[in-house]
PDB file of C-alpha atoms in Angstrom:
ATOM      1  CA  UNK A 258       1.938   2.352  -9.158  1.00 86.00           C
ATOM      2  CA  UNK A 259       2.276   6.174  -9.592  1.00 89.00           C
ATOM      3  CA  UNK A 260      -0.845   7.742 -10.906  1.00 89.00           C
ATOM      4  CA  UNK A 261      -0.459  11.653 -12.995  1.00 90.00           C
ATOM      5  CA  UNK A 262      -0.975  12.876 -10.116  1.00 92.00           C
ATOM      6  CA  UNK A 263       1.872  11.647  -8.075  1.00 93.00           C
ATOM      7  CA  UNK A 264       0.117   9.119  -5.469  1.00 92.00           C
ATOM      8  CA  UNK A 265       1.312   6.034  -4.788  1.00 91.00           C
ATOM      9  CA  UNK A 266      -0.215   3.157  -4.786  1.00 88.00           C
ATOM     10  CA  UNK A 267       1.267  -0.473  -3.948  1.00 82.00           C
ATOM     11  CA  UNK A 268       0.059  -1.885  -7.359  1.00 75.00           C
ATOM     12  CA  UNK A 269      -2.213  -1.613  -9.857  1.00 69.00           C
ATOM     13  CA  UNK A 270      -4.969  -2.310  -8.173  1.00 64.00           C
ATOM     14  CA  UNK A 271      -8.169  -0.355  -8.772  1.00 63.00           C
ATOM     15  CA  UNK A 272      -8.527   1.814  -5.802  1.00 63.00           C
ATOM     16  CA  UNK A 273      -7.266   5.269  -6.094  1.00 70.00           C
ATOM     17  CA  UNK A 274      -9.237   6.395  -3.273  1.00 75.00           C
ATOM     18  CA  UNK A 275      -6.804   9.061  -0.585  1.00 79.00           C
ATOM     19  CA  UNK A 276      -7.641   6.523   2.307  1.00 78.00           C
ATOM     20  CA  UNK A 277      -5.661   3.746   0.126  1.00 81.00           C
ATOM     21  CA  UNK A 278      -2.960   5.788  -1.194  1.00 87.00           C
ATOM     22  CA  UNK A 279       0.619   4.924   0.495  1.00 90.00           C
ATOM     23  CA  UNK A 280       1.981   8.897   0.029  1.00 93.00           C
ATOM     24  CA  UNK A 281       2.392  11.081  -3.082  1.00 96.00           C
ATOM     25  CA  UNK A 282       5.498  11.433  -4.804  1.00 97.00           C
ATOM     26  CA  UNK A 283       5.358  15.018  -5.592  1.00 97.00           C
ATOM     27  CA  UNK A 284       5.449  15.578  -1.624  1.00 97.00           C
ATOM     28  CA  UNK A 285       7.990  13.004  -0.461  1.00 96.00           C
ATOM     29  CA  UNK A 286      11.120  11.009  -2.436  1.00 95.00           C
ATOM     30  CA  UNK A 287      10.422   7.218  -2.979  1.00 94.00           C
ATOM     31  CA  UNK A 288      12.849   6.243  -0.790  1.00 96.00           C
ATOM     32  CA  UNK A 289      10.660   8.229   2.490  1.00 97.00           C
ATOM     33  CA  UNK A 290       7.456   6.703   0.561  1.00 96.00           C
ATOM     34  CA  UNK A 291       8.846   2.623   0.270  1.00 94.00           C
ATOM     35  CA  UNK A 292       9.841   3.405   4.244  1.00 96.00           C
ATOM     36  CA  UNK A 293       6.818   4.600   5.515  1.00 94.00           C
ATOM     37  CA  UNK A 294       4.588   3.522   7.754  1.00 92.00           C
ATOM     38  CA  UNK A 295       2.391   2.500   5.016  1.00 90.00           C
ATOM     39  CA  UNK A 296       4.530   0.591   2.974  1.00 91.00           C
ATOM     40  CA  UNK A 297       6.190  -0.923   5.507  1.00 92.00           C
ATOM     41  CA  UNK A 298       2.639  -2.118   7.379  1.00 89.00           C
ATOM     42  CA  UNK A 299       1.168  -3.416   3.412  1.00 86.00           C
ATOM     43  CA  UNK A 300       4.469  -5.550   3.776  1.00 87.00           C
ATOM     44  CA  UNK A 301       3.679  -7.067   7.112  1.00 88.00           C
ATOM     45  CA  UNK A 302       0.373  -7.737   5.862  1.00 83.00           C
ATOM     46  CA  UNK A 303       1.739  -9.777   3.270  1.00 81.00           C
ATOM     47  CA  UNK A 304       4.388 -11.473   4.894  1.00 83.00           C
ATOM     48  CA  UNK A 305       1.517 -11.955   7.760  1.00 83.00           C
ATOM     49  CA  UNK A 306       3.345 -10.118  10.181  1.00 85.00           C
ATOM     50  CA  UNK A 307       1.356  -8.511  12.996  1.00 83.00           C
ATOM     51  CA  UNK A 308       0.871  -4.424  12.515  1.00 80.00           C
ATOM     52  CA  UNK A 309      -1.028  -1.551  13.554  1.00 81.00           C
ATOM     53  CA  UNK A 310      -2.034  -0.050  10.682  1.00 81.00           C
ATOM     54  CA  UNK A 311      -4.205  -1.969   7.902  1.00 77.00           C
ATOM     55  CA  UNK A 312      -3.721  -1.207   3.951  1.00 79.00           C
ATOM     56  CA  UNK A 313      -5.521  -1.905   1.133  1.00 74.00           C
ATOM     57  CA  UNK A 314      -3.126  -5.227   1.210  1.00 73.00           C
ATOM     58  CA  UNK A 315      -4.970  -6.055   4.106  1.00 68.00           C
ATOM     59  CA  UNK A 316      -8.193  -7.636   2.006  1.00 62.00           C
ATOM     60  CA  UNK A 317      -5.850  -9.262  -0.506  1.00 60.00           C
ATOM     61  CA  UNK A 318      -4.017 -11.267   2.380  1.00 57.00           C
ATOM     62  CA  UNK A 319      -7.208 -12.321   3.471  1.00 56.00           C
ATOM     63  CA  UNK A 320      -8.455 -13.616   0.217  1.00 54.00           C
ATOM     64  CA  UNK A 321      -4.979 -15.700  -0.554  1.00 53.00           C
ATOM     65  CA  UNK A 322      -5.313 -17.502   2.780  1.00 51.00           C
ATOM     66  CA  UNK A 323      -8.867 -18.713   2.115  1.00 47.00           C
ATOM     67  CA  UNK A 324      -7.883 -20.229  -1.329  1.00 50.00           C
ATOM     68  CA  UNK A 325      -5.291 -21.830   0.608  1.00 47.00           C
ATOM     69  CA  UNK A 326      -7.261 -23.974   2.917  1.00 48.00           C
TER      70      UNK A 326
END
């Protein structure tokens, strides 16, 4: 999701706060933004891939594995 501001967000979800922001598209092309360090670690998270960096996937991984068990 790109706010009117230009920050990126990996969906809709309701946080727009800068600590949860991937980048801002204003300051960097998509392509630089969907490769980032960000992106890339909310990705791992999802695919439950060990990273060093947690995202505001982070929480959302965790919820889908408890309705799981």
């Amino acid at each position: 999701m790109i706010n009117w501001n230009g920050d990126v967000f990996p969906c809709s979800c309701f946080h727009t706060e800068e600590k949860d922001r991937m980048e801002n598209i204003f300051e960097q092309d998509f392509k630089e933004i969907w490769n980032g360090e960000k992106y890339v670690a909310a990705r791992k998270e999802l695919f439950g891939q060990s990273n060093d960096l947690e995202t505001i996937c982070s929480p959302l991984k965790k919820g889908l594995s408890r309705k799981r068990t």
